[in-house]
């Protein structure tokens, strides 16, 4: 379902990661982001900040805190995340199923940079509705590119929103459920 939108490109700042740290793929992803991607990103773009959100954040992650990295942890309201950050990142290295956090970002109108794993099942297409990155250099370049390109950012907001409302809206779900019921003769 579509969510309330936050500020415009210029009213937002930083990048965000969200995931429950009780789930191993989220821990792998954030460690990859912090250890491999952020050093490259900050060499080229030292003004970009990252906020890491999620429940069950390990205490040792506090060591990642720096001028450019905030290890926030759990937040009650997702608006706090998706209304203020310019980009949502999901550098998942493993995991199956549709990634709810990516769908949330799409519904809120926050452009995403995702791994191939995170893009699975979302309908996101590289260069059309998101950027898909494979290695740390691709990630750093993609973040730098999208972070500074308002036209690309707006195009991704629009295209991802079309996917989110068309494929994942409540109305679409009801329509699909009706088709299933009709196919077995339970609904007309």
PDB file of C-alpha atoms in Angstrom, residues 10-167:
ATOM      1  CA  UNK A  10      16.628  18.550  -1.487  1.00  0.00           C
ATOM      2  CA  UNK A  11      14.744  18.192   1.815  1.00  0.00           C
ATOM      3  CA  UNK A  12      16.255  14.761   2.441  1.00  0.00           C
ATOM      4  CA  UNK A  13      19.716  13.634   3.370  1.00  0.00           C
ATOM      5  CA  UNK A  14      21.681  10.493   3.975  1.00  0.00           C
ATOM      6  CA  UNK A  15      21.107   6.874   3.206  1.00  0.00           C
ATOM      7  CA  UNK A  16      19.274   4.320   5.327  1.00  0.00           C
ATOM      8  CA  UNK A  17      19.440   0.607   6.007  1.00  0.00           C
ATOM      9  CA  UNK A  18      16.635  -1.209   7.847  1.00  0.00           C
ATOM     10  CA  UNK A  19      16.474  -4.799   9.001  1.00  0.00           C
ATOM     11  CA  UNK A  20      15.918  -6.996  12.011  1.00  0.00           C
ATOM     12  CA  UNK A  21      19.307  -8.144  13.233  1.00  0.00           C
ATOM     13  CA  UNK A  22      17.800 -11.366  14.530  1.00  0.00           C
ATOM     14  CA  UNK A  23      17.885 -12.411  10.851  1.00  0.00           C
ATOM     15  CA  UNK A  24      21.370 -13.477   9.677  1.00  0.00           C
ATOM     16  CA  UNK A  25      21.065 -12.048   6.117  1.00  0.00           C
ATOM     17  CA  UNK A  26      20.498  -8.567   7.600  1.00  0.00           C
ATOM     18  CA  UNK A  27      23.617  -8.840   9.764  1.00  0.00           C
ATOM     19  CA  UNK A  28      25.636  -9.992   6.740  1.00  0.00           C
ATOM     20  CA  UNK A  29      24.273  -7.094   4.680  1.00  0.00           C
ATOM     21  CA  UNK A  30      24.991  -4.369   7.219  1.00  0.00           C
ATOM     22  CA  UNK A  31      28.497  -5.680   7.907  1.00  0.00           C
ATOM     23  CA  UNK A  32      29.163  -5.743   4.147  1.00  0.00           C
ATOM     24  CA  UNK A  33      27.795  -2.197   3.890  1.00  0.00           C
ATOM     25  CA  UNK A  34      29.891  -0.901   6.783  1.00  0.00           C
ATOM     26  CA  UNK A  35      33.124  -2.827   6.112  1.00  0.00           C
ATOM     27  CA  UNK A  36      33.270  -2.896   2.305  1.00  0.00           C
ATOM     28  CA  UNK A  37      31.039  -0.194   0.810  1.00  0.00           C
ATOM     29  CA  UNK A  38      31.177   2.773   3.208  1.00  0.00           C
ATOM     30  CA  UNK A  39      34.978   3.186   3.116  1.00  0.00           C
ATOM     31  CA  UNK A  40      34.845   3.449  -0.690  1.00  0.00           C
ATOM     32  CA  UNK A  41      31.815   5.716  -0.631  1.00  0.00           C
ATOM     33  CA  UNK A  42      33.317   8.097   1.914  1.00  0.00           C
ATOM     34  CA  UNK A  43      36.545   8.410  -0.068  1.00  0.00           C
ATOM     35  CA  UNK A  44      34.572   9.819  -3.012  1.00  0.00           C
ATOM     36  CA  UNK A  45      31.634  11.366  -1.097  1.00  0.00           C
ATOM     37  CA  UNK A  46      32.704  12.247   2.468  1.00  0.00           C
ATOM     38  CA  UNK A  47      29.491  14.190   3.146  1.00  0.00           C
ATOM     39  CA  UNK A  48      27.095  11.252   2.748  1.00  0.00           C
ATOM     40  CA  UNK A  49      25.806   9.854   6.033  1.00  0.00           C
ATOM     41  CA  UNK A  50      24.367   6.403   6.765  1.00  0.00           C
ATOM     42  CA  UNK A  51      21.771   5.576   9.416  1.00  0.00           C
ATOM     43  CA  UNK A  52      21.294   1.916  10.335  1.00  0.00           C
ATOM     44  CA  UNK A  53      17.912   0.959  11.793  1.00  0.00           C
ATOM     45  CA  UNK A  54      16.555  -2.302  13.091  1.00  0.00           C
ATOM     46  CA  UNK A  55      15.551  -4.356  16.073  1.00  0.00           C
ATOM     47  CA  UNK A  56      17.921  -6.654  17.963  1.00  0.00           C
ATOM     48  CA  UNK A  57      21.005  -4.677  16.945  1.00  0.00           C
ATOM     49  CA  UNK A  58      24.097  -6.364  18.428  1.00  0.00           C
ATOM     50  CA  UNK A  59      25.850  -4.254  21.076  1.00  0.00           C
ATOM     51  CA  UNK A  60      29.175  -4.587  19.259  1.00  0.00           C
ATOM     52  CA  UNK A  61      27.726  -2.642  16.305  1.00  0.00           C
ATOM     53  CA  UNK A  62      28.183   0.513  18.398  1.00  0.00           C
ATOM     54  CA  UNK A  63      31.846   0.305  17.306  1.00  0.00           C
ATOM     55  CA  UNK A  64      30.733   1.317  13.796  1.00  0.00           C
ATOM     56  CA  UNK A  65      29.536   4.733  15.009  1.00  0.00           C
ATOM     57  CA  UNK A  66      31.427   7.598  13.345  1.00  0.00           C
ATOM     58  CA  UNK A  67      30.862  11.075  11.954  1.00  0.00           C
ATOM     59  CA  UNK A  68      29.202   9.471   8.917  1.00  0.00           C
ATOM     60  CA  UNK A  69      27.546   6.415  10.482  1.00  0.00           C
ATOM     61  CA  UNK A  70      24.747   6.347  13.056  1.00  0.00           C
ATOM     62  CA  UNK A  71      23.748   2.977  14.484  1.00  0.00           C
ATOM     63  CA  UNK A  72      20.197   3.917  15.508  1.00  0.00           C
ATOM     64  CA  UNK A  73      18.580   0.543  16.169  1.00  0.00           C
ATOM     65  CA  UNK A  74      14.853   0.052  16.695  1.00  0.00           C
ATOM     66  CA  UNK A  75      12.337   2.781  15.802  1.00  0.00           C
ATOM     67  CA  UNK A  76       8.596   2.712  16.507  1.00  0.00           C
ATOM     68  CA  UNK A  77       7.475   4.507  13.371  1.00  0.00           C
ATOM     69  CA  UNK A  78       8.859   3.810   9.889  1.00  0.00           C
ATOM     70  CA  UNK A  79       7.950   7.363   8.850  1.00  0.00           C
ATOM     71  CA  UNK A  80      11.024   8.424  10.843  1.00  0.00           C
ATOM     72  CA  UNK A  81      13.168   6.447   8.409  1.00  0.00           C
ATOM     73  CA  UNK A  82      11.411   6.839   5.101  1.00  0.00           C
ATOM     74  CA  UNK A  83      10.479  10.523   5.300  1.00  0.00           C
ATOM     75  CA  UNK A  84      13.937  11.967   5.862  1.00  0.00           C
ATOM     76  CA  UNK A  85      16.501   9.856   4.009  1.00  0.00           C
ATOM     77  CA  UNK A  86      17.321  10.331   0.345  1.00  0.00           C
ATOM     78  CA  UNK A  87      18.165   6.699  -0.477  1.00  0.00           C
ATOM     79  CA  UNK A  88      17.320   3.276   0.936  1.00  0.00           C
ATOM     80  CA  UNK A  89      20.004   0.602   0.551  1.00  0.00           C
ATOM     81  CA  UNK A  90      19.592  -3.170   0.753  1.00  0.00           C
ATOM     82  CA  UNK A  91      22.943  -4.876   0.083  1.00  0.00           C
ATOM     83  CA  UNK A  92      21.663  -8.354   0.928  1.00  0.00           C
ATOM     84  CA  UNK A  93      24.065 -11.167   0.096  1.00  0.00           C
ATOM     85  CA  UNK A  94      21.678 -14.016   0.929  1.00  0.00           C
ATOM     86  CA  UNK A  95      18.047 -14.645   1.736  1.00  0.00           C
ATOM     87  CA  UNK A  96      14.925 -15.761  -0.055  1.00  0.00           C
ATOM     88  CA  UNK A  97      11.423 -14.331  -0.658  1.00  0.00           C
ATOM     89  CA  UNK A  98      10.289 -10.819  -1.364  1.00  0.00           C
ATOM     90  CA  UNK A  99      12.108  -8.294   0.799  1.00  0.00           C
ATOM     91  CA  UNK A 100       9.501  -6.375   2.812  1.00  0.00           C
ATOM     92  CA  UNK A 101      11.867  -3.521   3.632  1.00  0.00           C
ATOM     93  CA  UNK A 102      12.414  -2.850  -0.083  1.00  0.00           C
ATOM     94  CA  UNK A 103       8.647  -2.845  -0.705  1.00  0.00           C
ATOM     95  CA  UNK A 104       8.211  -0.439   2.234  1.00  0.00           C
ATOM     96  CA  UNK A 105      10.768   1.954   0.739  1.00  0.00           C
ATOM     97  CA  UNK A 106       9.021   1.758  -2.636  1.00  0.00           C
ATOM     98  CA  UNK A 107       5.626   2.440  -1.041  1.00  0.00           C
ATOM     99  CA  UNK A 108       7.047   5.448   0.811  1.00  0.00           C
ATOM    100  CA  UNK A 109       8.594   6.812  -2.383  1.00  0.00           C
ATOM    101  CA  UNK A 110      12.233   6.363  -1.376  1.00  0.00           C
ATOM    102  CA  UNK A 111      14.519   5.311  -4.226  1.00  0.00           C
ATOM    103  CA  UNK A 112      16.457   2.116  -3.622  1.00  0.00           C
ATOM    104  CA  UNK A 113      19.845   0.728  -4.394  1.00  0.00           C
ATOM    105  CA  UNK A 114      19.673  -3.018  -3.963  1.00  0.00           C
ATOM    106  CA  UNK A 115      21.633  -6.183  -4.545  1.00  0.00           C
ATOM    107  CA  UNK A 116      20.365  -8.833  -6.968  1.00  0.00           C
ATOM    108  CA  UNK A 117      19.186 -10.807  -3.925  1.00  0.00           C
ATOM    109  CA  UNK A 118      17.227  -7.844  -2.530  1.00  0.00           C
ATOM    110  CA  UNK A 119      15.685  -7.098  -5.938  1.00  0.00           C
ATOM    111  CA  UNK A 120      14.217 -10.610  -6.304  1.00  0.00           C
ATOM    112  CA  UNK A 121      10.453 -10.547  -6.663  1.00  0.00           C
ATOM    113  CA  UNK A 122      10.107  -6.774  -6.292  1.00  0.00           C
ATOM    114  CA  UNK A 123       9.705  -5.811  -9.938  1.00  0.00           C
ATOM    115  CA  UNK A 124      12.564  -3.295  -9.673  1.00  0.00           C
ATOM    116  CA  UNK A 125      14.641  -2.885 -12.836  1.00  0.00           C
ATOM    117  CA  UNK A 126      18.178  -1.504 -12.923  1.00  0.00           C
ATOM    118  CA  UNK A 127      18.256   2.008 -14.325  1.00  0.00           C
ATOM    119  CA  UNK A 128      14.459   2.242 -14.568  1.00  0.00           C
ATOM    120  CA  UNK A 129      13.122   2.041 -11.021  1.00  0.00           C
ATOM    121  CA  UNK A 130      16.260   1.432  -8.938  1.00  0.00           C
ATOM    122  CA  UNK A 131      19.965   0.774  -9.146  1.00  0.00           C
ATOM    123  CA  UNK A 132      21.179  -2.783  -8.674  1.00  0.00           C
ATOM    124  CA  UNK A 133      24.760  -3.134  -7.482  1.00  0.00           C
ATOM    125  CA  UNK A 134      26.974  -6.200  -7.332  1.00  0.00           C
ATOM    126  CA  UNK A 135      30.321  -5.359  -5.756  1.00  0.00           C
ATOM    127  CA  UNK A 136      31.535  -2.669  -3.323  1.00  0.00           C
ATOM    128  CA  UNK A 137      32.772  -0.379  -6.113  1.00  0.00           C
ATOM    129  CA  UNK A 138      29.412  -0.656  -7.929  1.00  0.00           C
ATOM    130  CA  UNK A 139      27.670   0.147  -4.643  1.00  0.00           C
ATOM    131  CA  UNK A 140      29.794   3.215  -3.905  1.00  0.00           C
ATOM    132  CA  UNK A 141      29.374   4.498  -7.472  1.00  0.00           C
ATOM    133  CA  UNK A 142      25.612   3.845  -7.473  1.00  0.00           C
ATOM    134  CA  UNK A 143      25.091   5.642  -4.152  1.00  0.00           C
ATOM    135  CA  UNK A 144      27.172   8.606  -5.309  1.00  0.00           C
ATOM    136  CA  UNK A 145      25.314   8.753  -8.628  1.00  0.00           C
ATOM    137  CA  UNK A 146      21.774   8.595  -7.213  1.00  0.00           C
ATOM    138  CA  UNK A 147      22.582  10.799  -4.233  1.00  0.00           C
ATOM    139  CA  UNK A 148      23.574  13.675  -6.504  1.00  0.00           C
ATOM    140  CA  UNK A 149      21.121  13.301  -9.398  1.00  0.00           C
ATOM    141  CA  UNK A 150      17.721  14.837  -8.648  1.00  0.00           C
ATOM    142  CA  UNK A 151      16.228  13.944 -12.043  1.00  0.00           C
ATOM    143  CA  UNK A 152      17.210  10.272 -11.675  1.00  0.00           C
ATOM    144  CA  UNK A 153      15.956  10.272  -8.068  1.00  0.00           C
ATOM    145  CA  UNK A 154      12.560  11.647  -9.126  1.00  0.00           C
ATOM    146  CA  UNK A 155      12.292   9.136 -11.985  1.00  0.00           C
ATOM    147  CA  UNK A 156      12.967   6.253  -9.587  1.00  0.00           C
ATOM    148  CA  UNK A 157      10.418   7.612  -7.086  1.00  0.00           C
ATOM    149  CA  UNK A 158       7.766   7.702  -9.811  1.00  0.00           C
ATOM    150  CA  UNK A 159       8.569   4.342 -11.404  1.00  0.00           C
ATOM    151  CA  UNK A 160       8.918   2.423  -8.121  1.00  0.00           C
ATOM    152  CA  UNK A 161       5.664   3.958  -6.886  1.00  0.00           C
ATOM    153  CA  UNK A 162       3.875   2.636  -9.984  1.00  0.00           C
ATOM    154  CA  UNK A 163       5.202  -0.850  -9.220  1.00  0.00           C
ATOM    155  CA  UNK A 164       4.289  -0.610  -5.529  1.00  0.00           C
ATOM    156  CA  UNK A 165       0.721   0.568  -6.125  1.00  0.00           C
ATOM    157  CA  UNK A 166       0.122  -1.646  -9.146  1.00  0.00           C
ATOM    158  CA  UNK A 167       1.587  -4.890  -7.898  1.00  0.00           C
TER     159      UNK A 167
END
